Short mmCIF file of C-alpha atoms and ligand atoms in Angstrom, two decimals:
data_model
loop_
_atom_site.label_atom_id
_atom_site.label_comp_id
_atom_site.label_asym_id
_atom_site.label_seq_id
_atom_site.Cartn_x
_atom_site.Cartn_y
_atom_site.Cartn_z
CA UNK A 1 -7.21 -17.20 28.36
CA UNK A 2 -4.85 -14.60 27.03
CA UNK A 3 -5.21 -11.24 28.43
CA UNK A 4 -7.89 -9.28 26.54
CA UNK A 5 -6.54 -6.59 24.46
CA UNK A 6 -7.47 -2.94 24.60
CA UNK A 7 -10.71 -2.64 22.78
CA UNK A 8 -10.09 0.19 20.25
CA UNK A 9 -13.00 1.00 18.04
CA UNK A 10 -14.80 4.36 17.31
CA UNK A 11 -17.82 5.34 15.26
CA UNK A 12 -16.18 8.14 13.20
CA UNK A 13 -19.47 8.99 11.25
CA UNK A 14 -22.92 7.59 11.82
CA UNK A 15 -22.67 3.91 10.68
CA UNK A 16 -18.83 4.07 9.97
CA UNK A 17 -16.74 2.37 12.66
CA UNK A 18 -13.01 2.62 12.77
CA UNK A 19 -11.34 -0.64 14.21
CA UNK A 20 -7.69 0.03 15.31
CA UNK A 21 -5.89 -3.33 14.69
CA UNK A 22 -2.43 -3.92 16.07
CA UNK A 23 0.48 -4.67 13.65
CA UNK A 24 3.69 -6.58 14.63
CA UNK A 25 5.68 -3.87 12.89
CA UNK A 26 5.77 -0.28 11.81
CA UNK A 27 3.30 1.38 11.30
CA UNK A 28 2.02 -0.31 14.46
CA UNK A 29 -1.77 -0.03 13.66
CA UNK A 30 -3.99 -0.52 10.69
CA UNK A 31 -7.32 1.06 10.52
CA UNK A 32 -10.05 -1.18 9.13
CA UNK A 33 -13.57 -0.02 8.71
CA UNK A 34 -16.98 -1.72 9.58
CA UNK A 35 -19.81 -0.19 7.60
CA UNK A 36 -23.40 -0.54 8.88
CA UNK A 37 -25.68 -0.69 5.91
CA UNK A 38 -28.77 -1.54 7.75
CA UNK A 39 -29.81 -4.87 6.41
CA UNK A 40 -26.24 -5.89 6.10
CA UNK A 41 -22.68 -4.68 7.01
CA UNK A 42 -19.48 -4.32 5.07
CA UNK A 43 -15.85 -4.60 6.12
CA UNK A 44 -13.03 -2.81 4.28
CA UNK A 45 -9.65 -4.29 4.90
CA UNK A 46 -8.96 -6.90 7.52
CA UNK A 47 -5.64 -6.59 9.26
CA UNK A 48 -2.85 -9.09 9.75
CA UNK A 49 -3.46 -12.66 10.93
CA UNK A 50 -1.96 -12.35 14.45
CA UNK A 51 -3.71 -13.52 17.76
CA UNK A 52 -3.57 -9.73 18.90
CA UNK A 53 -5.35 -8.60 15.91
CA UNK A 54 -7.94 -11.43 15.81
CA UNK A 55 -8.91 -10.89 19.37
CA UNK A 56 -8.99 -7.03 18.92
CA UNK A 57 -11.28 -7.60 15.87
CA UNK A 58 -13.70 -9.87 17.81
CA UNK A 59 -13.80 -7.52 20.83
CA UNK A 60 -14.52 -4.56 18.54
CA UNK A 61 -17.52 -6.40 16.97
CA UNK A 62 -18.82 -7.08 20.32
CA UNK A 63 -18.57 -3.55 21.39
CA UNK A 64 -20.22 -2.25 18.18
CA UNK A 65 -22.91 -4.86 18.34
CA UNK A 66 -22.24 -6.43 15.08
CA UNK A 67 -22.36 -10.21 14.69
CA UNK A 68 -19.80 -11.59 12.38
CA UNK A 69 -22.43 -13.31 10.18
CA UNK A 70 -24.00 -9.82 9.56
CA UNK A 71 -20.90 -8.90 7.63
CA UNK A 72 -21.71 -9.93 4.07
CA UNK A 73 -19.01 -8.21 2.11
CA UNK A 74 -15.27 -7.82 2.70
CA UNK A 75 -13.60 -5.44 0.40
CA UNK A 76 -9.89 -5.29 0.18
CA UNK A 77 -8.28 -1.99 -0.80
CA UNK A 78 -5.12 -3.93 -1.71
CA UNK A 79 -3.42 -7.22 -1.17
CA UNK A 80 -0.67 -6.29 1.38
CA UNK A 81 -0.50 -8.28 4.55
CA UNK A 82 -1.66 -5.56 6.76
CA UNK A 83 -4.81 -5.11 4.75
CA UNK A 84 -5.66 -8.61 3.21
CA UNK A 85 -3.84 -10.72 5.73
CA UNK A 86 -6.96 -11.93 7.46
CA UNK A 87 -9.39 -12.20 4.54
CA UNK A 88 -9.25 -15.94 4.63
CA UNK A 89 -10.15 -16.48 8.40
CA UNK A 90 -12.72 -13.64 8.20
CA UNK A 91 -14.37 -15.00 4.98
CA UNK A 92 -14.87 -18.39 7.00
CA UNK A 93 -15.88 -16.49 10.13
CA UNK A 94 -18.51 -14.35 8.47
CA UNK A 95 -19.35 -16.30 5.34
CA UNK A 96 -18.91 -13.13 3.52
CA UNK A 97 -18.15 -12.37 -0.16
CA UNK A 98 -14.54 -11.04 -0.61
CA UNK A 99 -13.81 -8.32 -3.16
CA UNK A 100 -10.25 -7.53 -4.59
CA UNK A 101 -9.01 -6.02 -7.81
CA UNK A 102 -7.63 -8.58 -10.25
CA UNK A 103 -4.09 -6.92 -10.28
CA UNK A 104 -3.92 -7.68 -6.71
CA UNK A 105 -5.12 -11.18 -6.83
CA UNK A 106 -2.17 -11.80 -9.24
CA UNK A 107 0.23 -10.60 -6.62
CA UNK A 108 -0.97 -12.40 -3.65
CA UNK A 109 1.58 -15.30 -4.21
CA UNK A 110 4.47 -13.05 -3.76
CA UNK A 111 3.78 -12.86 -0.12
CA UNK A 112 3.25 -16.63 0.29
CA UNK A 113 6.03 -18.97 1.19
CA UNK A 114 8.48 -19.56 -1.74
CA UNK A 115 12.05 -19.28 -2.55
CA UNK A 116 13.48 -16.16 -4.21
CA UNK A 117 13.68 -16.70 -7.80
CA UNK A 118 16.97 -16.41 -9.85
CA UNK A 119 15.24 -13.55 -11.85
CA UNK A 120 14.68 -11.58 -8.71
CA UNK A 121 18.28 -11.97 -7.56
CA UNK A 122 19.44 -10.96 -10.99
CA UNK A 123 17.16 -7.83 -10.62
CA UNK A 124 18.66 -6.87 -7.31
CA UNK A 125 22.18 -7.26 -8.50
CA UNK A 126 21.61 -5.31 -11.70
CA UNK A 127 20.35 -2.35 -9.69
CA UNK A 128 23.31 -2.38 -7.51
CA UNK A 129 22.23 -4.29 -4.32
CA UNK A 130 25.31 -6.09 -3.00
CA UNK A 131 23.52 -9.47 -2.91
CA UNK A 132 26.56 -11.32 -1.44
CA UNK A 133 25.77 -9.47 1.78
CA UNK A 134 22.03 -10.25 1.60
CA UNK A 135 21.77 -13.90 0.52
CA UNK A 136 20.64 -14.85 4.07
CA UNK A 137 17.78 -12.53 4.31
CA UNK A 138 14.27 -13.96 4.16
CA UNK A 139 12.18 -13.78 1.01
CA UNK A 140 8.79 -11.88 1.45
CA UNK A 141 6.93 -15.19 1.77
CA UNK A 142 9.20 -16.38 4.71
CA UNK A 143 9.14 -13.11 6.40
CA UNK A 144 5.34 -12.95 6.42
CA UNK A 145 4.76 -16.63 7.07
CA UNK A 146 1.71 -17.32 9.28
CA UNK A 147 0.59 -13.61 9.48
CA UNK A 148 -0.72 -13.60 5.82
CA UNK A 149 -3.67 -15.79 5.40
CA UNK A 150 -5.22 -14.42 2.21
CA UNK A 151 -8.23 -15.94 0.38
CA UNK A 152 -9.23 -16.03 -3.23
CA UNK A 153 -11.78 -13.37 -3.86
CA UNK A 154 -15.46 -14.07 -4.76
CA UNK A 155 -15.71 -11.02 -6.90
CA UNK A 156 -13.35 -8.76 -8.77
CA UNK A 157 -13.23 -5.05 -8.27
CA UNK A 158 -12.99 -2.80 -11.35
CA UNK A 159 -12.91 1.08 -11.62
CA UNK A 160 -16.21 2.79 -11.00
CA UNK A 161 -18.08 -0.45 -10.01
CA UNK A 162 -20.96 0.37 -7.53
CA UNK A 163 -21.51 -2.03 -4.83
CA UNK A 164 -24.35 -2.03 -2.34
CA UNK A 165 -23.85 -2.65 1.24
CA UNK A 166 -27.38 -2.79 2.53
CA UNK A 167 -28.89 0.64 2.11
CA UNK A 168 -25.51 2.21 1.38
CA UNK A 169 -23.71 2.28 -2.02
CA UNK A 170 -20.04 2.54 -2.52
CA UNK A 171 -17.97 3.25 -5.67
CA UNK A 172 -14.72 1.58 -6.56
CA UNK A 173 -12.08 4.03 -7.57
CA UNK A 174 -8.90 2.28 -9.01
CA UNK A 175 -5.85 4.07 -7.67
CA UNK A 176 -2.73 2.20 -8.97
CA UNK A 177 0.63 3.47 -7.58
CA UNK A 178 1.34 1.90 -4.19
CA UNK A 179 0.22 -1.30 -5.64
CA UNK A 180 -1.06 -1.87 -9.22
CA UNK A 181 -4.60 -2.82 -8.11
CA UNK A 182 -5.05 -0.55 -5.24
CA UNK A 183 -8.62 0.81 -4.86
CA UNK A 184 -10.02 3.69 -2.93
CA UNK A 185 -13.55 2.90 -1.68
CA UNK A 186 -15.71 5.99 -2.03
CA UNK A 187 -19.24 6.69 -0.62
CA UNK A 188 -20.60 9.42 -2.80
CA UNK A 189 -23.75 10.11 -0.80
CA UNK A 190 -21.90 10.25 2.58
CA UNK A 191 -18.85 11.99 0.80
CA UNK A 192 -16.53 9.53 2.59
CA UNK A 193 -13.40 8.09 1.06
CA UNK A 194 -11.78 4.89 2.48
CA UNK A 195 -8.38 5.50 1.07
CA UNK A 196 -6.34 2.43 2.12
CA UNK A 197 -2.62 3.28 1.63
CA UNK A 198 -3.11 5.76 -1.14
CA UNK A 199 -3.71 9.03 0.71
CA UNK A 200 -2.29 8.64 4.29
CA UNK A 201 -2.19 11.84 6.43
CA UNK A 202 1.14 11.62 7.83
CA UNK A 203 3.40 9.13 6.00
CA UNK A 204 3.91 8.57 2.26
CA UNK A 205 3.12 5.09 0.91
CA UNK A 206 5.87 3.09 -0.72
CA UNK A 207 5.74 3.49 -4.55
CA UNK A 208 8.30 1.13 -6.00
CA UNK A 209 9.64 -0.87 -8.94
CA UNK A 210 10.41 -4.54 -8.18
CA UNK A 211 11.13 -7.57 -10.24
CA UNK A 212 7.40 -8.27 -10.24
CA UNK A 213 6.18 -4.71 -10.71
CA UNK A 214 7.74 -2.90 -13.76
CA UNK A 215 6.14 -0.10 -15.75
CA UNK A 216 5.74 3.40 -14.14
CA UNK A 217 4.35 3.07 -10.71
CA UNK A 218 5.17 6.74 -9.61
CA UNK A 219 3.53 8.07 -12.72
CA UNK A 220 0.43 5.95 -11.90
CA UNK A 221 0.50 6.97 -8.39
CA UNK A 222 0.65 10.75 -9.21
CA UNK A 223 -2.24 10.21 -11.71
CA UNK A 224 -4.21 8.43 -9.05
CA UNK A 225 -3.63 11.23 -6.64
CA UNK A 226 -5.13 13.74 -9.28
CA UNK A 227 -8.05 11.39 -9.74
CA UNK A 228 -8.88 11.13 -6.00
CA UNK A 229 -8.49 14.92 -5.74
CA UNK A 230 -11.36 15.13 -8.12
CA UNK A 231 -13.81 13.26 -5.91
CA UNK A 232 -16.16 15.25 -3.65
CA UNK A 233 -15.02 14.24 -0.20
CA UNK A 234 -15.64 15.60 3.29
CA UNK A 235 -14.05 12.82 5.32
CA UNK A 236 -11.03 10.75 4.58
CA UNK A 237 -10.72 7.54 6.41
CA UNK A 238 -7.09 6.29 6.02
CA UNK A 239 -5.52 2.92 6.77
CA UNK A 240 -2.95 4.31 9.02
CA UNK A 241 -3.16 7.59 10.97
CA UNK A 242 -6.04 9.74 11.87
CA UNK A 243 -9.22 10.64 10.10
CA UNK A 244 -8.99 13.90 8.40
CA UNK A 245 -10.88 16.15 5.92
CA UNK A 246 -8.91 18.29 3.42
CA UNK A 247 -7.98 15.53 0.96
CA UNK A 248 -7.00 18.05 -1.77
CA UNK A 249 -4.38 19.58 0.42
CA UNK A 250 -3.08 16.27 1.11
CA UNK A 251 -3.09 15.30 -2.61
CA UNK A 252 -1.05 18.53 -3.31
CA UNK A 253 1.47 17.75 -0.49
CA UNK A 254 2.15 14.25 -1.89
CA UNK A 255 2.59 15.42 -5.51
CA UNK A 256 5.10 18.16 -4.17
CA UNK A 257 6.82 15.69 -2.09
CA UNK A 258 7.53 13.30 -5.10
CA UNK A 259 8.63 16.36 -7.21
CA UNK A 260 11.09 17.29 -4.58
CA UNK A 261 12.30 13.78 -4.11
CA UNK A 262 12.83 13.55 -8.09
CA UNK A 263 14.80 16.59 -8.00
CA UNK A 264 16.93 15.33 -5.18
CA UNK A 265 17.64 12.09 -7.06
CA UNK A 266 18.43 14.01 -10.34
CA UNK A 267 21.02 16.04 -8.40
CA UNK A 268 22.66 12.95 -7.09
CA UNK A 269 23.04 11.35 -10.57
CA UNK A 270 24.08 14.73 -12.22
CA UNK A 271 27.68 14.21 -13.33
CA UNK A 272 27.91 11.02 -11.27
CA UNK A 273 26.25 8.23 -12.93
CA UNK A 274 25.54 5.37 -10.53
CA UNK A 275 23.10 2.57 -9.73
CA UNK A 276 19.73 2.84 -8.25
CA UNK A 277 21.02 1.39 -4.88
CA UNK A 278 23.87 4.00 -4.62
CA UNK A 279 21.37 6.73 -5.36
CA UNK A 280 18.95 5.32 -2.70
CA UNK A 281 21.65 5.24 -0.09
CA UNK A 282 22.33 8.91 -0.43
CA UNK A 283 18.80 9.94 -1.13
CA UNK A 284 17.54 8.20 1.91
CA UNK A 285 20.47 8.72 4.05
CA UNK A 286 21.34 4.99 4.41
CA UNK A 287 24.51 3.06 4.54
CA UNK A 288 25.20 -0.53 3.48
CA UNK A 289 24.87 -1.39 7.25
CA UNK A 290 21.46 -0.06 7.57
CA UNK A 291 18.67 -2.73 8.13
CA UNK A 292 17.80 -4.45 4.95
CA UNK A 293 14.10 -3.59 5.52
CA UNK A 294 15.14 -0.07 4.78
CA UNK A 295 17.72 -0.61 2.01
CA UNK A 296 15.55 -2.77 -0.26
CA UNK A 297 12.37 -0.59 -0.26
CA UNK A 298 14.60 2.59 -0.75
CA UNK A 299 16.18 1.08 -3.86
CA UNK A 300 12.71 0.19 -5.27
CA UNK A 301 11.31 3.58 -4.56
CA UNK A 302 14.40 5.21 -6.11
CA UNK A 303 14.04 3.10 -9.30
CA UNK A 304 10.33 4.40 -9.42
CA UNK A 305 11.60 7.89 -9.34
CA UNK A 306 14.40 7.39 -11.73
CA UNK A 307 12.13 5.58 -14.31
CA UNK A 308 9.47 8.26 -13.93
CA UNK A 309 11.99 10.84 -14.82
CA UNK A 310 13.37 8.80 -17.71
CA UNK A 311 9.83 8.81 -19.25
CA UNK A 312 9.79 12.49 -18.86
CA UNK A 313 13.17 12.83 -20.45
CA UNK A 314 15.09 13.81 -17.46
CA UNK A 315 17.23 10.70 -16.96
CA UNK A 316 18.57 7.79 -18.91
CA UNK A 317 19.87 4.39 -18.15
CA UNK A 318 22.43 2.35 -19.68
CA UNK A 319 23.67 -1.34 -18.91
CA UNK A 320 27.36 -1.36 -17.89
CA UNK A 321 28.25 -5.04 -17.61
CA UNK A 322 25.78 -6.37 -15.24
CA UNK A 323 24.78 -3.12 -13.61
CA UNK A 324 22.07 -0.58 -14.67
CA UNK A 325 23.69 2.90 -14.54
CA UNK A 326 21.59 6.05 -14.31
CA UNK A 327 22.53 9.50 -15.36
CA UNK A 328 20.87 12.87 -15.61
CA UNK A 329 20.01 14.10 -19.11
CA UNK A 330 19.25 17.75 -18.27
CA UNK A 331 22.88 18.73 -18.03
CA UNK A 332 23.94 22.16 -16.78
CA UNK A 333 20.54 23.19 -15.20
CA UNK A 334 20.69 23.31 -11.36
ZN1 ZN B 1 0.12 -1.23 1.32
ZN1 ZN B 2 -0.90 -0.46 4.94
#
C-alpha cells in the first residue's frame, strides 16, 4: 500500500467542498469542487490523472462522506489536463454525466499523444522560435502522456445553460480567453462563482495564440472579464489559489495588467520591428537558454497581445521571407 496522502478538503460554504488535488508541476495544486445538492452531488473539474491525485480524491470523498456513485454530474470548466485530466476515470467510477463546452471538446486531441504537425512547426518558425534548437522537445501529447485521461462528454455546455444538481441550480457562463470554450460555473442563488482558470487570485492565466488557436483570445479574455464582473458574486472559488470575495477588484486588476503588458510590448516594437519570439524574450525577461516551457508560452502570449493591438490599430505585421515581423503603428507617442 502506498503511503496515504495528506487529506486536504474543506467545506468553504455549506455544501461546497474544496478538494485540493496535487499536480506534478506548477501550480502544484488544482482546486476541484464537490457540490452537495441534496438528492445528488456534482463535481466541478477533476484534477490530473496521477496516483497521488486519485488517492487524494478518494480520501477526500471518504472524509466528506460522499460515495462516488452519488456524484451524478461532472462539469469541466475547460479541457486542460489539470482540470479535465481525470474525467475518464471518474466518469467510470461515478457513472456520472460529463459536461464540457463544444469548443473544448474539439481541442482535447491536442493533448493526446501525436506527432507535431508540419503546420505547427511552420507556425513556430514564422513567429521566430529557433526550431533547430527545439526539435527534440516533446509535443504536448507526449509531455502529458498518461496523466491526461479525458472522456467524451455526455452533454455539451452552452452560455447561460441552467443545470440542476439536486436542489441547487447552476448557470453556465461562457468565458472564452484562457481557452476558447472555458466556462465559469455560477450559482446565482448562493452567489458563488466557480471560476476555473479565468479569474485566479494571484496568478494571471495563460492567454495565447497557437497554431490551433487563432483569432483574438486576449480580446475574448478581456470581454469575458467584463462579463464575469457583471455577475452578482459573493464568493469566488478559483482553480488555483485561495477562495476570495471581491471579484470586481480582481477583474479590474487583470484588465490593468494586460493593458500594461500591451504597452510594454508596444514599446519593444516601437522603432525596432521584430518577431513575436524576440518580443517575448524581452517582455518576459527570458533568454534562448530559458526552459522551453517558458519560451513557448511567452511567445504565444506575446502573439495574443500583439494581435489584439493590431485589431485596435496599434501594431501591424508583415511577412519578411518566412518570418512574421511586428511593428508599432502609433509612431512618436511615448
Ligand atoms: Zn487552464
Ligand atoms: Zn489550471
